[in-house]
C-alpha positions as a printed NumPy array, in Angstrom:
array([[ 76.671, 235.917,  78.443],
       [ 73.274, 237.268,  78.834],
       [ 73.061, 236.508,  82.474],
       [ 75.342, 236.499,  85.571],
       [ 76.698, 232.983,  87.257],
       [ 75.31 , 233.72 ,  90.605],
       [ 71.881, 235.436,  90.779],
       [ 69.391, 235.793,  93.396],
       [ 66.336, 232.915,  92.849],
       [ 63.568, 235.724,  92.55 ],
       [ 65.1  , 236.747,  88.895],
       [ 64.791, 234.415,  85.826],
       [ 64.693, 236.583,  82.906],
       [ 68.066, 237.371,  81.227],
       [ 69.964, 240.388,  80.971],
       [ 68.82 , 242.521,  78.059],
       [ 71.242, 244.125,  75.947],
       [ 71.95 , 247.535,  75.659],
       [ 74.537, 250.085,  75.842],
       [ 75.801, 252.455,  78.734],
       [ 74.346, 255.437,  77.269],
       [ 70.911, 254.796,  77.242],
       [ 71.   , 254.072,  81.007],
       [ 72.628, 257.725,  81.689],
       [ 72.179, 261.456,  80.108],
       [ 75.947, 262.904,  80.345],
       [ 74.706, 266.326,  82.782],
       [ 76.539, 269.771,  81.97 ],
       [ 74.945, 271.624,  84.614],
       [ 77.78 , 274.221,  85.494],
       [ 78.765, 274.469,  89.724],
       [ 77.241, 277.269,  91.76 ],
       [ 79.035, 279.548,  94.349],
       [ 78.359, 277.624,  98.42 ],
       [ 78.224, 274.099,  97.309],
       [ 80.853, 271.546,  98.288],
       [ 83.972, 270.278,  96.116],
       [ 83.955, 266.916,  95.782],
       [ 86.829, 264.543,  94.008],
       [ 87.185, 261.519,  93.239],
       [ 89.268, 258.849,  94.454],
       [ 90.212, 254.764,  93.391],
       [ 89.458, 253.555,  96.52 ],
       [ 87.275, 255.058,  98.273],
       [ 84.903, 256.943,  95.274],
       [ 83.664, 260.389,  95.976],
       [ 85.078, 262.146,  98.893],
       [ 85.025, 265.591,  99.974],
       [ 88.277, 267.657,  98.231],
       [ 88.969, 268.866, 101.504],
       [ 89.772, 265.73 , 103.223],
       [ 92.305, 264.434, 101.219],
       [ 95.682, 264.554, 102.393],
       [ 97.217, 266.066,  99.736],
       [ 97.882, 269.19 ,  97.716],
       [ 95.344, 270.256,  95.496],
       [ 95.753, 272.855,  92.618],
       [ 93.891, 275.667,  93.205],
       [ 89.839, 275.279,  92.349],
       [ 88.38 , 276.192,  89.063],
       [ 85.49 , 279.12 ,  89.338],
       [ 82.263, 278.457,  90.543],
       [ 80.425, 278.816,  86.933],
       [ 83.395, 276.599,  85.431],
       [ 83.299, 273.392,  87.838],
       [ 80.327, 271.242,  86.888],
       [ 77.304, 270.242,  89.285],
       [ 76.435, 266.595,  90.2  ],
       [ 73.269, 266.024,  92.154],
       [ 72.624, 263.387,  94.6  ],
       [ 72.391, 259.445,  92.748],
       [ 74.777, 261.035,  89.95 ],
       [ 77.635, 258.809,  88.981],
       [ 80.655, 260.762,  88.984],
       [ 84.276, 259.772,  87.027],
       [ 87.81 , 261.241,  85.956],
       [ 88.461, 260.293,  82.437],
       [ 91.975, 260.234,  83.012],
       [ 91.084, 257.371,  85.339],
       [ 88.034, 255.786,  84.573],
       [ 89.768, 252.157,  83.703],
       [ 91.421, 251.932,  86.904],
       [ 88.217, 252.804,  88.281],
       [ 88.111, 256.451,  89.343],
       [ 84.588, 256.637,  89.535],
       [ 81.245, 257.594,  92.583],
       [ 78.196, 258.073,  93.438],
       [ 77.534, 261.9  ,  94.336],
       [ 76.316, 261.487,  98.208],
       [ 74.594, 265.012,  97.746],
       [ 74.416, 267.993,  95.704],
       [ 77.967, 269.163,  95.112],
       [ 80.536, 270.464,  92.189],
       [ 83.477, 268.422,  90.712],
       [ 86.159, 269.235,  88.459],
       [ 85.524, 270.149,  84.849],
       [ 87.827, 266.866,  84.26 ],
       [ 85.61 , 264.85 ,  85.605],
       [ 82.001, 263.607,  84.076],
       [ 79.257, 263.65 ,  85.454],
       [ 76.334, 261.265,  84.165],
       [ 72.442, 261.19 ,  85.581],
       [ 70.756, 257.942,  85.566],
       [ 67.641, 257.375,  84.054],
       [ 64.4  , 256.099,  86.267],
       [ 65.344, 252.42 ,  85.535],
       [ 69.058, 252.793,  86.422],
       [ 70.275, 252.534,  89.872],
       [ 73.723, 254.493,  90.651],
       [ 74.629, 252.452,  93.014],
       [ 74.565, 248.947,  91.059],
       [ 76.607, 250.505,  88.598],
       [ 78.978, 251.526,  90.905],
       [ 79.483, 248.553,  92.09 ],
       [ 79.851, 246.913,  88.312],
       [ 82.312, 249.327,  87.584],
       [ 84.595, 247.252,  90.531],
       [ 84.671, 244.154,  88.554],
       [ 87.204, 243.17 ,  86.166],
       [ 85.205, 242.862,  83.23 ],
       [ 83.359, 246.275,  83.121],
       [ 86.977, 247.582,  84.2  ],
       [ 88.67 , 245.685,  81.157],
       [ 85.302, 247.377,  78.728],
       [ 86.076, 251.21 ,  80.271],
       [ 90.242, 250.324,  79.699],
       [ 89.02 , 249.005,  75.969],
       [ 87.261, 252.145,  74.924],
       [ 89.579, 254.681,  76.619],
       [ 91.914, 256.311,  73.487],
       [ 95.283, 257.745,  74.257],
       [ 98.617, 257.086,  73.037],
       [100.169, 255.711,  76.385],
       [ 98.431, 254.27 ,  79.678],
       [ 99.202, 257.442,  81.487],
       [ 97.33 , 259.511,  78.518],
       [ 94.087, 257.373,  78.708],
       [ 91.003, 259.065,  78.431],
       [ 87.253, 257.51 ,  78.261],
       [ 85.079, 260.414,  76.549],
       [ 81.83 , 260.705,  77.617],
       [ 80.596, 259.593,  73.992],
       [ 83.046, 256.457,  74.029],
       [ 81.447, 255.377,  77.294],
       [ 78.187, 255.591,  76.061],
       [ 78.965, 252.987,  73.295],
       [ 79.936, 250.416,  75.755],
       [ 78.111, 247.459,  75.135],
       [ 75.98 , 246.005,  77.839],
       [ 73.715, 243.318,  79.549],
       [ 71.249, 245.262,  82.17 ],
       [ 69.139, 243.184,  84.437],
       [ 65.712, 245.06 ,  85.503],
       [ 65.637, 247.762,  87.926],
       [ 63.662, 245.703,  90.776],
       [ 67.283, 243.129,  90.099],
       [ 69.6  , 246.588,  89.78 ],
       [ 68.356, 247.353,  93.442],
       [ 68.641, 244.029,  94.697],
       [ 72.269, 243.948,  94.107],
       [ 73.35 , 246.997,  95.029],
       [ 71.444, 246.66 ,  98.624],
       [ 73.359, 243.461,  98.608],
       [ 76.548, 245.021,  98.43 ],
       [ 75.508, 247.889, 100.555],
       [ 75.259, 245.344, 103.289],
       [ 78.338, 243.797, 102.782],
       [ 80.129, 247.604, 102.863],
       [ 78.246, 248.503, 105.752],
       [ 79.401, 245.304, 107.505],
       [ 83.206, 246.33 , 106.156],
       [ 82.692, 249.754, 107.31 ],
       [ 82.141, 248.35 , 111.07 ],
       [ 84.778, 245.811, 111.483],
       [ 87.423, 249.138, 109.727],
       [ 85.76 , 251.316, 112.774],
       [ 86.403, 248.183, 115.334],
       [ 89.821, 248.182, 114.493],
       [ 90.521, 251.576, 114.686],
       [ 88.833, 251.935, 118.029],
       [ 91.149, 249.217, 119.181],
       [ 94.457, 250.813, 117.554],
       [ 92.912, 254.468, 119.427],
       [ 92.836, 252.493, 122.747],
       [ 96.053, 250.74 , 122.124],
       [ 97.925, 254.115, 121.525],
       [ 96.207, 255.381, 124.885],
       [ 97.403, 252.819, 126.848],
       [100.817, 252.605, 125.712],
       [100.679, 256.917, 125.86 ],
       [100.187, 255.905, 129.937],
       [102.396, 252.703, 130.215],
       [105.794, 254.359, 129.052],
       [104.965, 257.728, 130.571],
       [104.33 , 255.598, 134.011],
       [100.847, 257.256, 134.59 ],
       [ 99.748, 253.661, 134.897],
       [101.797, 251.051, 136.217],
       [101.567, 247.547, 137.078],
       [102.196, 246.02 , 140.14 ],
       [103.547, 242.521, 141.366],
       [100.981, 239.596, 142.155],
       [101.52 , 239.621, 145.733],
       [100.535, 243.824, 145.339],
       [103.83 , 245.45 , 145.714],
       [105.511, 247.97 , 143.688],
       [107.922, 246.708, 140.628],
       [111.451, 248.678, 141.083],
       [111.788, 252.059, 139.759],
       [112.867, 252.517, 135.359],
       [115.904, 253.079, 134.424],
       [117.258, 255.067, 131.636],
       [119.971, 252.817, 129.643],
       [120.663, 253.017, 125.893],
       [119.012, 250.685, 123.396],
       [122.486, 249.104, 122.579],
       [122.671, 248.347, 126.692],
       [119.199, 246.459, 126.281],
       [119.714, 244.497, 123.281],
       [122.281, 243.191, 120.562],
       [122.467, 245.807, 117.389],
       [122.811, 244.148, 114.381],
       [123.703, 240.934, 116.11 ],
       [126.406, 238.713, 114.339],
       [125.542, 236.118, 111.541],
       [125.646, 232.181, 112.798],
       [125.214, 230.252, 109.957],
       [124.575, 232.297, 106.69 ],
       [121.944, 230.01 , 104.756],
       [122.326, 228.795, 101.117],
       [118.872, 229.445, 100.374],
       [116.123, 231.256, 102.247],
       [113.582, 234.163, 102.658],
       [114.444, 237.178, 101.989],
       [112.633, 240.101, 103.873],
       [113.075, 243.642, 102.24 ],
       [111.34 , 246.711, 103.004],
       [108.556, 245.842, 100.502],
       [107.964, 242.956, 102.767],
       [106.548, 244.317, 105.677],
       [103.204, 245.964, 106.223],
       [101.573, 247.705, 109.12 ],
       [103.594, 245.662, 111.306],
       [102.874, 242.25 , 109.617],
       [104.999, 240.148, 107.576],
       [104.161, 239.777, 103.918],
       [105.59 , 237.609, 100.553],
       [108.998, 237.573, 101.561],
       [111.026, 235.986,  98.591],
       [112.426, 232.591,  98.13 ],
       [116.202, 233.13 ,  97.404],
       [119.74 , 231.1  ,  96.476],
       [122.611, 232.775,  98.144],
       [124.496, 233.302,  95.35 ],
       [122.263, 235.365,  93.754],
       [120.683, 237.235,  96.863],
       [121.01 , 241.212,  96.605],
       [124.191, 242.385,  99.184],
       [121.566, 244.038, 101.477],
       [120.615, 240.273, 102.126],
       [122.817, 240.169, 105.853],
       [120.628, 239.878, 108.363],
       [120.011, 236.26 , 109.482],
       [117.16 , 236.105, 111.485],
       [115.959, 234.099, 114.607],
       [112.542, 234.164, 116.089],
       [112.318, 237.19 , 118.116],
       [114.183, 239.234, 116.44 ],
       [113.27 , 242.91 , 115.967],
       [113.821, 244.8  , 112.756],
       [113.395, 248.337, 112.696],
       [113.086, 250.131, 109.791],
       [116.496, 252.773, 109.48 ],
       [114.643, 254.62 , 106.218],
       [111.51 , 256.976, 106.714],
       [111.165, 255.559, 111.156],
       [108.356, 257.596, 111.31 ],
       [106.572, 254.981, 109.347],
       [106.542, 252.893, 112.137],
       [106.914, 249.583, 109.868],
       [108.872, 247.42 , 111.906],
       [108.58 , 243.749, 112.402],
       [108.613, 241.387, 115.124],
       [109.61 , 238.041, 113.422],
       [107.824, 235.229, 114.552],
       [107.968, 232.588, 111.927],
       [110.519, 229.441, 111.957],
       [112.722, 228.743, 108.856],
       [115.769, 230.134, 107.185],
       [115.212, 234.056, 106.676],
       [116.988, 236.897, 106.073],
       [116.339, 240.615, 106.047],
       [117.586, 243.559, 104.424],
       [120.244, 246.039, 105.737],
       [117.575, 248.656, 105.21 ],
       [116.616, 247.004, 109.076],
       [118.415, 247.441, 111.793],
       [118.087, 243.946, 114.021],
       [117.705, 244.159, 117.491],
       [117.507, 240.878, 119.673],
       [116.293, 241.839, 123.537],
       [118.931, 241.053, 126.302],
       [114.824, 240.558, 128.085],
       [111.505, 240.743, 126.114],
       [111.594, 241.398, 122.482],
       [108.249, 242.274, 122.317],
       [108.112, 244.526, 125.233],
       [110.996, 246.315, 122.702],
       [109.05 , 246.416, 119.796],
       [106.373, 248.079, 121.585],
       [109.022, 250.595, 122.915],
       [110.136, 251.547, 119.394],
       [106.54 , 252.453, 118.562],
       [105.813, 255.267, 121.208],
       [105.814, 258.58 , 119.834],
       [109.219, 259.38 , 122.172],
       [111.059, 257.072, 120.831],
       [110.27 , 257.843, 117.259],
       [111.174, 261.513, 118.062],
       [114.205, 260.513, 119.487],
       [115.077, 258.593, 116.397],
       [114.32 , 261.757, 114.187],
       [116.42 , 263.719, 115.578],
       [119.094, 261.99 , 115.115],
       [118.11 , 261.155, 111.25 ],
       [120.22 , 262.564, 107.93 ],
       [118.741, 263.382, 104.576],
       [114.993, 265.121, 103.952],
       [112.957, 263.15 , 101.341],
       [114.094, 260.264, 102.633],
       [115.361, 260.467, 106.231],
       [116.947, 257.558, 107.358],
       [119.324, 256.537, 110.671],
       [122.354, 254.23 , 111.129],
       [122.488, 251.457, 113.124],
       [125.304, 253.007, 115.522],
       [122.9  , 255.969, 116.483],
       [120.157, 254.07 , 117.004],
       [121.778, 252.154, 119.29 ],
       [122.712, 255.67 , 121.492],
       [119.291, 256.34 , 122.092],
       [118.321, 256.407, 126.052],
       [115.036, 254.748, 126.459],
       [113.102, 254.583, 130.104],
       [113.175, 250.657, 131.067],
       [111.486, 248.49 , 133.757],
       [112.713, 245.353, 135.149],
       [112.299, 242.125, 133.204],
       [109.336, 241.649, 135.303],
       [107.366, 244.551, 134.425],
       [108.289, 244.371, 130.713],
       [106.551, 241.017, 130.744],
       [103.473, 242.5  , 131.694],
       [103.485, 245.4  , 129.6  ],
       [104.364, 242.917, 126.374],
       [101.664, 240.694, 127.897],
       [ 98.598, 243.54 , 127.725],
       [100.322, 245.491, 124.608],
       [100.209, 241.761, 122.599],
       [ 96.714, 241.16 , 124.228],
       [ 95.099, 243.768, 122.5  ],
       [ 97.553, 243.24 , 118.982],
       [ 95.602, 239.673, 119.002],
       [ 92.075, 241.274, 119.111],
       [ 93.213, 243.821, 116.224],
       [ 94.646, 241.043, 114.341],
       [ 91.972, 239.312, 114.464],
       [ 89.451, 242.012, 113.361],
       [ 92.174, 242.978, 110.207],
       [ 91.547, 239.371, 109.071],
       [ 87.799, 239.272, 109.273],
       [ 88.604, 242.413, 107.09 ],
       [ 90.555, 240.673, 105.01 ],
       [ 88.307, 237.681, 104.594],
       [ 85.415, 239.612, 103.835],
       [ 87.153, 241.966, 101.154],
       [ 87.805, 238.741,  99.384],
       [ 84.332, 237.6  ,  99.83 ],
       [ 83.043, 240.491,  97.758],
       [ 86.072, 240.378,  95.695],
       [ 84.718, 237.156,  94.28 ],
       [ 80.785, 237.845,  94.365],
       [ 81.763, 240.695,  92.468],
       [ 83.473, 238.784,  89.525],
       [ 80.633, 236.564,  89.745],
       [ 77.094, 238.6  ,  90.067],
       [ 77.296, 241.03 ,  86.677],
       [ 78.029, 240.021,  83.256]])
């Protein structure tokens, strides 16, 4: 295929072939003392080393980590054909793992970046990568200059990558949106369950004064089973994310795991007993036959559910839970003492309103995650679809 399905109507000619080397010089230049460390990453392509959120292994020297100028592509060979691969936002030094190639005058960085996202190019870098076992793969810098090739012209090179550019920059906005809603969310709840800001009735006056009860005495712990049905969705702990409910799995009784207990109604709370300070509960919503894990505990409100689920999420609460948490790796608390814990709670009245605002502004972040979501898959498919 010489040419890509969709292209834009300015560009007729077709893609000449080539190979990857003769659009890159692989650069040796050796690091010098006072510039930054950069690594790279699968998702998120060259990042400072620093601002990772993990341990690193101590830095090679200076002289022995290798220099990558600004417009340099930038991979780890170990990683290549998953995509571990960047463009070098400035002049910096990477790890002598890594290589570092320099584009020639009719190569732009950036649209190969963005090729190297697709599933094709990614299936080329896996095919020319030699090593024994996946985890062993390496692409050489002479194995990935052998890769064979269509290129479009430079002036098309730069059209697509500004293309893309515009769609990241648009994804880059709606990811700072919802994280300047989540920021206010956490403020607001920080002054709604410390009572620095409280609500008041319609007619003006004061809701009664909180009172400190234990969970157990505000709602039903691991409530018991109705109707156990003979087939249904099964929630595990895979099944949640960030607070939202994802491919649960179809399932016969008879051959459900024994974790498979809870039966749920809409509601229903489940808090997660293994690693709490996760904060990946649920707040079931959805109608059906479904049942969750025992790795949940499942809390129905004697009031407002939600107004609950928002309690379990303050950072109280979550210490509260901690404490009273066995094992290191993998903390985890029963059911039983997470019932004990005393929580400050208003009357139903004031919970209402406190669910009301708290689910208010879960809506609006909602709504931005799936814009998100929607446009990830946007590019997702333009991607498959704009490079050979």
């Amino acid at each position: 295929m010489s040419a890509p399905e969709i292209r834009f109507p300015e560009f007729k000619e077709p893609w000449r072939p080539t190979v990857a080397g003769a659009a890159f010089k692989h650069s040796r230049a050796r690091g010098k003392a006072g510039l930054p460390i950069y690594s790279v990453t699968l998702d998120r392509g060259m990042v400072p080393r620093d601002s990772l959120d993990r341990h690193m292994e101590s830095d090679a020297a200076d002289g022995q980590n290798l220099r990558a100028q600004p417009g340099d592509v930038v991979y780890n060979m170990m990683r290549m054909w998953q995509g571990a691969v960047g463009v070098a936002p400035e002049e910096c030094m990477v790890s002598p793992a890594y290589v570092v190639l320099r584009p020639n005058k009719e190569t732009n960085p950036q649209f190969f970046n963005y090729w190297f996202q697709t599933s094709r190019m990614l299936h080329k870098l896996r095919s020319y990568s030699h090593g024994l076992t996946m985890d062993r793969l390496r692409l050489y810098p002479d194995d990935f200059a052998k890769i064979p090739l269509h290129l479009p012209s430079r002036a098309e090179q730069d059209r697509i990558a500004a293309f893309f550019e515009d769609i990241d920059a648009k994804l880059a906005a709606l990811r700072e949106k919802a994280d300047g809603l989540r920021q206010f969310k956490a403020g607001l709840m920080q002054r709604l369950f410390s009572l620095q800001l409280r609500f008041t009735r319609e007619d003006g006056s004061d809701f009664p004064e909180w009172e400190e009860k234990r969970l157990v005495d505000i709602t039903a712990v691991n409530p018991p089973n109705e109707v156990f049905p003979d087939v249904f969705w099964y929630v595990d702990l895979e099944s949640v994310n960030a607070g939202r409910l994802s491919d649960p799995k179809r399932m016969e009784r008879i051959n459900a795991p024994s974790r498979a207990q809870r039966v749920l109604k809409a509601g229903d709370v489940l808090f997660q007993l293994v690693r709490p300070y996760q904060k990946n509960n649920l707040l079931f919503q959805e109608d059906g036959d479904y049942v969750a894990s025992t790795g949940y505990a499942q809390l129905r409100a004697r009031n407002s559910n939600s107004f609950v689920f928002h309690l379990l999420h303050t950072e109280k609460f979550v210490r509260d839970v901690l404490e009273r948490c066995t094992g290191t790796g993998y903390p985890a608390i029963t059911p039983v003492e997470l019932g004990k814990i005393t929580v400050a709670v208003p009357c139903p009245d004031e919970q209402e309103r406190i669910a009301s605002a708290l689910d208010a502004l879960d809506a609006k972040i909602d709504a931005v995650v799936d814009q998100i979501a929607h446009m990830e898959t946007f590019k997702k498919g333009l991607l498959q679809k704009m490079f050979v």
